[in-house]
Short mmCIF file of C-alpha atoms in Angstrom, two decimals:
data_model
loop_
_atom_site.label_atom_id
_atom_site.label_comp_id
_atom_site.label_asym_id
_atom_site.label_seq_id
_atom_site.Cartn_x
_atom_site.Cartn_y
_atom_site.Cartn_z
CA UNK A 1 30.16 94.11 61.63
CA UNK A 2 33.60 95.58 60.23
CA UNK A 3 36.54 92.97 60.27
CA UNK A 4 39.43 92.64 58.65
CA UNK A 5 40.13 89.67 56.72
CA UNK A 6 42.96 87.48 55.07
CA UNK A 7 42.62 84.96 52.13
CA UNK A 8 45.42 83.28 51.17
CA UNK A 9 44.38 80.77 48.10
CA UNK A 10 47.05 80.53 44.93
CA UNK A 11 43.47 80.27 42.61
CA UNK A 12 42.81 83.06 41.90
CA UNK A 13 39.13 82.43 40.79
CA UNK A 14 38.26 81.30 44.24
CA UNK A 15 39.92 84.01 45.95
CA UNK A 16 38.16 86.78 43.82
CA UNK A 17 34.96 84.81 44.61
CA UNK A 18 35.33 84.79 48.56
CA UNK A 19 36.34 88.11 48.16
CA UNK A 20 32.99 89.38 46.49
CA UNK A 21 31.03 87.67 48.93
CA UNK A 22 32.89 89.08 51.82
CA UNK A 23 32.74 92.54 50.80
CA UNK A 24 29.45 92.21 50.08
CA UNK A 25 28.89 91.48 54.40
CA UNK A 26 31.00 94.70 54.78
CA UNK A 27 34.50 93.22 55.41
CA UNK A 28 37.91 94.54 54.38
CA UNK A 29 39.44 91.88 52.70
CA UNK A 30 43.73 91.41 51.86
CA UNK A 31 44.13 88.73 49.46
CA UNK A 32 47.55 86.57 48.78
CA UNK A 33 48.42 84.17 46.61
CA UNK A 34 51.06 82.38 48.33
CA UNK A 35 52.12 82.14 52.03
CA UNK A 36 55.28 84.41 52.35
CA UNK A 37 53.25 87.52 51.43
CA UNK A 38 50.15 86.33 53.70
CA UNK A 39 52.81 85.88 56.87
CA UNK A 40 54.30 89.44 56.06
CA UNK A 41 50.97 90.75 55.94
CA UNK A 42 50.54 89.44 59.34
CA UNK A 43 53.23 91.40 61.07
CA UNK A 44 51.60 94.71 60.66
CA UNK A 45 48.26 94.26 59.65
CA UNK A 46 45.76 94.28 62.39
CA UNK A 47 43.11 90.98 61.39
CA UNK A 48 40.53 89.77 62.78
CA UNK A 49 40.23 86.24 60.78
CA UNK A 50 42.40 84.36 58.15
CA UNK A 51 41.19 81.72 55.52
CA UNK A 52 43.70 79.93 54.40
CA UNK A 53 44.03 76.89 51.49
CA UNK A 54 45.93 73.78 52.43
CA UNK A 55 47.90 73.79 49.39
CA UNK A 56 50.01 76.70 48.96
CA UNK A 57 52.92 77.17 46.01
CA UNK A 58 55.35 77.72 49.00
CA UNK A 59 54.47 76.70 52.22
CA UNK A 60 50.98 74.88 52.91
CA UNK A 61 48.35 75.95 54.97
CA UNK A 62 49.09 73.95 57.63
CA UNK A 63 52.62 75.67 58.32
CA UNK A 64 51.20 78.96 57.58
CA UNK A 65 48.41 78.22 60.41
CA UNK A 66 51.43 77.03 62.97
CA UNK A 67 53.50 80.08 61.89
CA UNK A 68 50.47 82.44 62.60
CA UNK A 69 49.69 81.19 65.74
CA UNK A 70 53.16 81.54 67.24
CA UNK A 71 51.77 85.36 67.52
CA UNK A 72 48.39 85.61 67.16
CA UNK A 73 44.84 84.34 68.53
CA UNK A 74 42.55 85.43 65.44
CA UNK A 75 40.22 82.40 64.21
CA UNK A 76 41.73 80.50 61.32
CA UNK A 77 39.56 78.77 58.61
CA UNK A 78 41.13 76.23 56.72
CA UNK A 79 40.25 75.78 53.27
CA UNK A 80 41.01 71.85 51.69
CA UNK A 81 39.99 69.64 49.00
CA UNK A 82 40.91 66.87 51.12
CA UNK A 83 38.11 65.03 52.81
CA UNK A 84 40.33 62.67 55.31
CA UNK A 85 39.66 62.95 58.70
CA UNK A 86 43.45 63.24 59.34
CA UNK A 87 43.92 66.20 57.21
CA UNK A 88 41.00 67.68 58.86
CA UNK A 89 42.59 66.72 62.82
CA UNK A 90 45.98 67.89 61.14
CA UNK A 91 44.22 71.80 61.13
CA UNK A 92 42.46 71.54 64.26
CA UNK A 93 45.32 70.32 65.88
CA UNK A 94 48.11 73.00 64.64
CA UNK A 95 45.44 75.85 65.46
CA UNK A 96 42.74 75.91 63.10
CA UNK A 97 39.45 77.17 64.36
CA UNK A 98 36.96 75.57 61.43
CA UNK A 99 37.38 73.85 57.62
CA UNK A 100 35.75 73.57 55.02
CA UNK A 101 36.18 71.57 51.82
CA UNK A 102 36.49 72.21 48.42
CA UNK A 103 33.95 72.64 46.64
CA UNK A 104 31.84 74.71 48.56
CA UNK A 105 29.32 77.15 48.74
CA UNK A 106 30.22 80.68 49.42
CA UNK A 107 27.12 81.45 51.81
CA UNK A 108 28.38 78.71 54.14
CA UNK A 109 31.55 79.79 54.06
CA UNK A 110 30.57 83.24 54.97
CA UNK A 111 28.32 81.96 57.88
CA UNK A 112 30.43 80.10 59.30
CA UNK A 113 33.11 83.69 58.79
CA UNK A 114 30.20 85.27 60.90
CA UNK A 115 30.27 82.78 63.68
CA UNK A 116 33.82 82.70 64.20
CA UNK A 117 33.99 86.28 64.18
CA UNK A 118 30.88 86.59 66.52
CA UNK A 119 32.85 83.81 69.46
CA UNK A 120 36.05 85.73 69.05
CA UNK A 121 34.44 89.24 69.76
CA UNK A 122 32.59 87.54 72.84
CA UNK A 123 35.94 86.34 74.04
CA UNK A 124 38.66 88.29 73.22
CA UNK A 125 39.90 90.73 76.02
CA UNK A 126 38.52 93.94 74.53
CA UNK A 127 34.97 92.50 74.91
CA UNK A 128 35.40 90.34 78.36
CA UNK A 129 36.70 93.79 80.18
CA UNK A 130 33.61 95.53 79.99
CA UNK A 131 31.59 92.64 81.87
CA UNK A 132 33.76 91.01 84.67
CA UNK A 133 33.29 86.87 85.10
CA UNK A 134 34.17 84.79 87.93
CA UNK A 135 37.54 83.16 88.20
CA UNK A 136 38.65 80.11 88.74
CA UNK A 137 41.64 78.57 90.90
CA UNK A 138 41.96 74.93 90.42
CA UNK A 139 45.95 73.44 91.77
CA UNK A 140 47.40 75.96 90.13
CA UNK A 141 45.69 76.48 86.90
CA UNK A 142 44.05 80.17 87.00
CA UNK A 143 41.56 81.19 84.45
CA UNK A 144 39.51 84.54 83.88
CA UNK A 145 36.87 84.80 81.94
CA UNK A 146 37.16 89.28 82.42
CA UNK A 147 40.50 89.24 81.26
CA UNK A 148 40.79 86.12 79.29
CA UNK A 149 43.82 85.00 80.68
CA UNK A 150 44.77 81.54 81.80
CA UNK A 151 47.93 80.87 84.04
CA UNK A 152 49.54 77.61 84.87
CA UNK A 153 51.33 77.94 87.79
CA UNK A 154 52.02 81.04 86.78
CA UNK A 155 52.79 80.91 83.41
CA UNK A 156 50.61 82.64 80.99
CA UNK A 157 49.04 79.97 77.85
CA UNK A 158 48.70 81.60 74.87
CA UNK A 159 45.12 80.02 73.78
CA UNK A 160 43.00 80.81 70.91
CA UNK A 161 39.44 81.87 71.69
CA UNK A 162 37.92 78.21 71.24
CA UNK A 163 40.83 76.31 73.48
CA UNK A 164 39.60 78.91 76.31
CA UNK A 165 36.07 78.38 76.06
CA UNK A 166 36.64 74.78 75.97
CA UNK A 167 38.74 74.84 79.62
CA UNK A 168 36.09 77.56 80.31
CA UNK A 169 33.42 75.16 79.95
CA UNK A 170 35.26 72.33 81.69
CA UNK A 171 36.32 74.21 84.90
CA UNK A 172 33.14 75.15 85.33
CA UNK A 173 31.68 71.68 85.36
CA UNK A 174 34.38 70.69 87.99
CA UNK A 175 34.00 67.27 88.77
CA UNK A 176 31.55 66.33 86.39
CA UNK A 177 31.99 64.50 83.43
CA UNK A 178 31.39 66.64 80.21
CA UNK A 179 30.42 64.29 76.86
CA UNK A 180 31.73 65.44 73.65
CA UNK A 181 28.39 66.48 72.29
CA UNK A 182 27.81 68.31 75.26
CA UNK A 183 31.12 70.06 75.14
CA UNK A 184 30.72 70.92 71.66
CA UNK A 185 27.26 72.51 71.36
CA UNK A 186 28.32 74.55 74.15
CA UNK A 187 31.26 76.17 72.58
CA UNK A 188 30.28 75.26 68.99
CA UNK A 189 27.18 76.28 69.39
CA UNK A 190 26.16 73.89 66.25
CA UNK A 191 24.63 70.28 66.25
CA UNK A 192 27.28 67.53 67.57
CA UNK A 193 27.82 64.46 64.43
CA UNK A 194 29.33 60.95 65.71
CA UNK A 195 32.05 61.18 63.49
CA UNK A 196 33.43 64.82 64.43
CA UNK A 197 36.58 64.32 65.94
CA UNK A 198 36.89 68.35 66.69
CA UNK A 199 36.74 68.11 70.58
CA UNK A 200 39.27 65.32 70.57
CA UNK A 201 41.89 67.66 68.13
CA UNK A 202 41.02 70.39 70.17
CA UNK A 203 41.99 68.61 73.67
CA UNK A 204 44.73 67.21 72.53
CA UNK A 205 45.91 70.72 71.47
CA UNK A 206 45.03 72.37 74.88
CA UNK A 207 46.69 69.39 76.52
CA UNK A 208 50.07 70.14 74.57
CA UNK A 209 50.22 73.76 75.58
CA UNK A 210 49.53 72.43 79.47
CA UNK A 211 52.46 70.42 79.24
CA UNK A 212 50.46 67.40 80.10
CA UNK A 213 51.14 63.88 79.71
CA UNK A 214 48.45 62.60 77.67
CA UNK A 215 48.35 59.48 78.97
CA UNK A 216 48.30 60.66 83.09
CA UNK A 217 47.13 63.94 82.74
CA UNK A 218 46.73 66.30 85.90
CA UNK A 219 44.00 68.24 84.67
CA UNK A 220 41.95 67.45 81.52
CA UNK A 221 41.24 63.67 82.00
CA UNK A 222 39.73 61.57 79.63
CA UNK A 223 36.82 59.43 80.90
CA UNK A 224 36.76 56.66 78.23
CA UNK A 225 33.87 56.44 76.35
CA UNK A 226 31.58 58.94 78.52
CA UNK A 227 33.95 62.34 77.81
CA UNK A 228 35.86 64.95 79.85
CA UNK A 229 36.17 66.32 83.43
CA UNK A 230 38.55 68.08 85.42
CA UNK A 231 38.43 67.20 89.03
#
């Protein structure tokens, strides 16, 4: 599959590495060292998925990410030698799609490239179109699965491809209550650990673009200790 692809990491070594194994799957690959260049090359570049280190000689990785997503929906991988969870809830939470820590090994890194780039071909626009999904309607908040659009009384929410599978998923288990493993082998589509706090970064991301109160929220309510439902 041809894709387009950004690294942004200020060493140099791992950058030419990642870029050798990425070529080798076919990609085209733009490499930066630092995050000015990498947020130019965003504004008229077409890509289809960014990797991008935490720490940057300019501006980290997790302002890049937020600056990127301001405009654009393509997955983002974060690349960190941290290992705290916070760090890790820090990506997720700004707009990161998947991490992965330094040191690592390049296969994983480019399967876990492959999956992202398989979900967002499967539900970006281009792709939905051509096979029309149900809607749903539920007090207000309309979401498509043919168009990939989700309004809020109207108002369009810019969501990457994983915060609309996850509202996806959830409005169409209406009224039932949706665990976190559950939820996240369904749009994961990998094997759930008790200590991944993903789902949670991810919610609380797709509650802050709803404009909902997190503590009485309208829609995505948590059911403590059991998981998620929308009623």
């Amino acid at each position: 599959m041809s894709a387009d692809i950004m690294i942004v990491d200020d060493e140099a070594a791992i950058a030419d590495l990642v870029e050798v194994y990425l070529k080798n799957e076919g990609y085209t690959v733009h490499k930066f060292g630092c995050g000015a260049d990498a947020l130019a090359c965003t504004e008229h570049q077409h890509l289809d998925l960014a990797i991008l280190d935490v720490m940057l000689p300019d501006l980290d990785g997790f302002a890049l990410c937020q600056k990127i997503r301001e405009k654009h929906l393509f997955p983002i991988l974060m690349l960190t030698a941290k290992v705290e969870d916070m760090d890790k809830i820090t990506g997720l939470t700004l707009g990161a799609d998947d991490y992965i820590t330094k040191p690592f090994n390049p296969l994983e890194l480019v399967a876990r490239v492959k999956t992202q780039l398989r979900r967002y071909t499967r539900y970006n626009p281009a792709g939905a179109a051509a096979e029309p999904e149900p809607e749903y309607d539920i007090r207000g908040l309309q979401i498509s699965k043919a168009t990939h659009k989700c309004l809020l009384f109207g108002e369009e929410l810019a969501l990457t491809p994983l915060e609309f599978s996850i509202l996806w998923y959830l409005c169409g288990h209406q009224g039932k209550v949706v665990s976190s493993e559950e939820l996240f082998e369904a749009v994961w589509g990998e094997k759930y650990l008790d200590c991944n706090n993903t789902v949670m970064s991810h919610i609380a991301r797709l509650r802050e673009k709803m404009h909902e109160n997190s503590r009485r929220p309208k829609f995505i309510k948590t059911v403590w200790g059991v998981g998620y439902t929308i009623e």
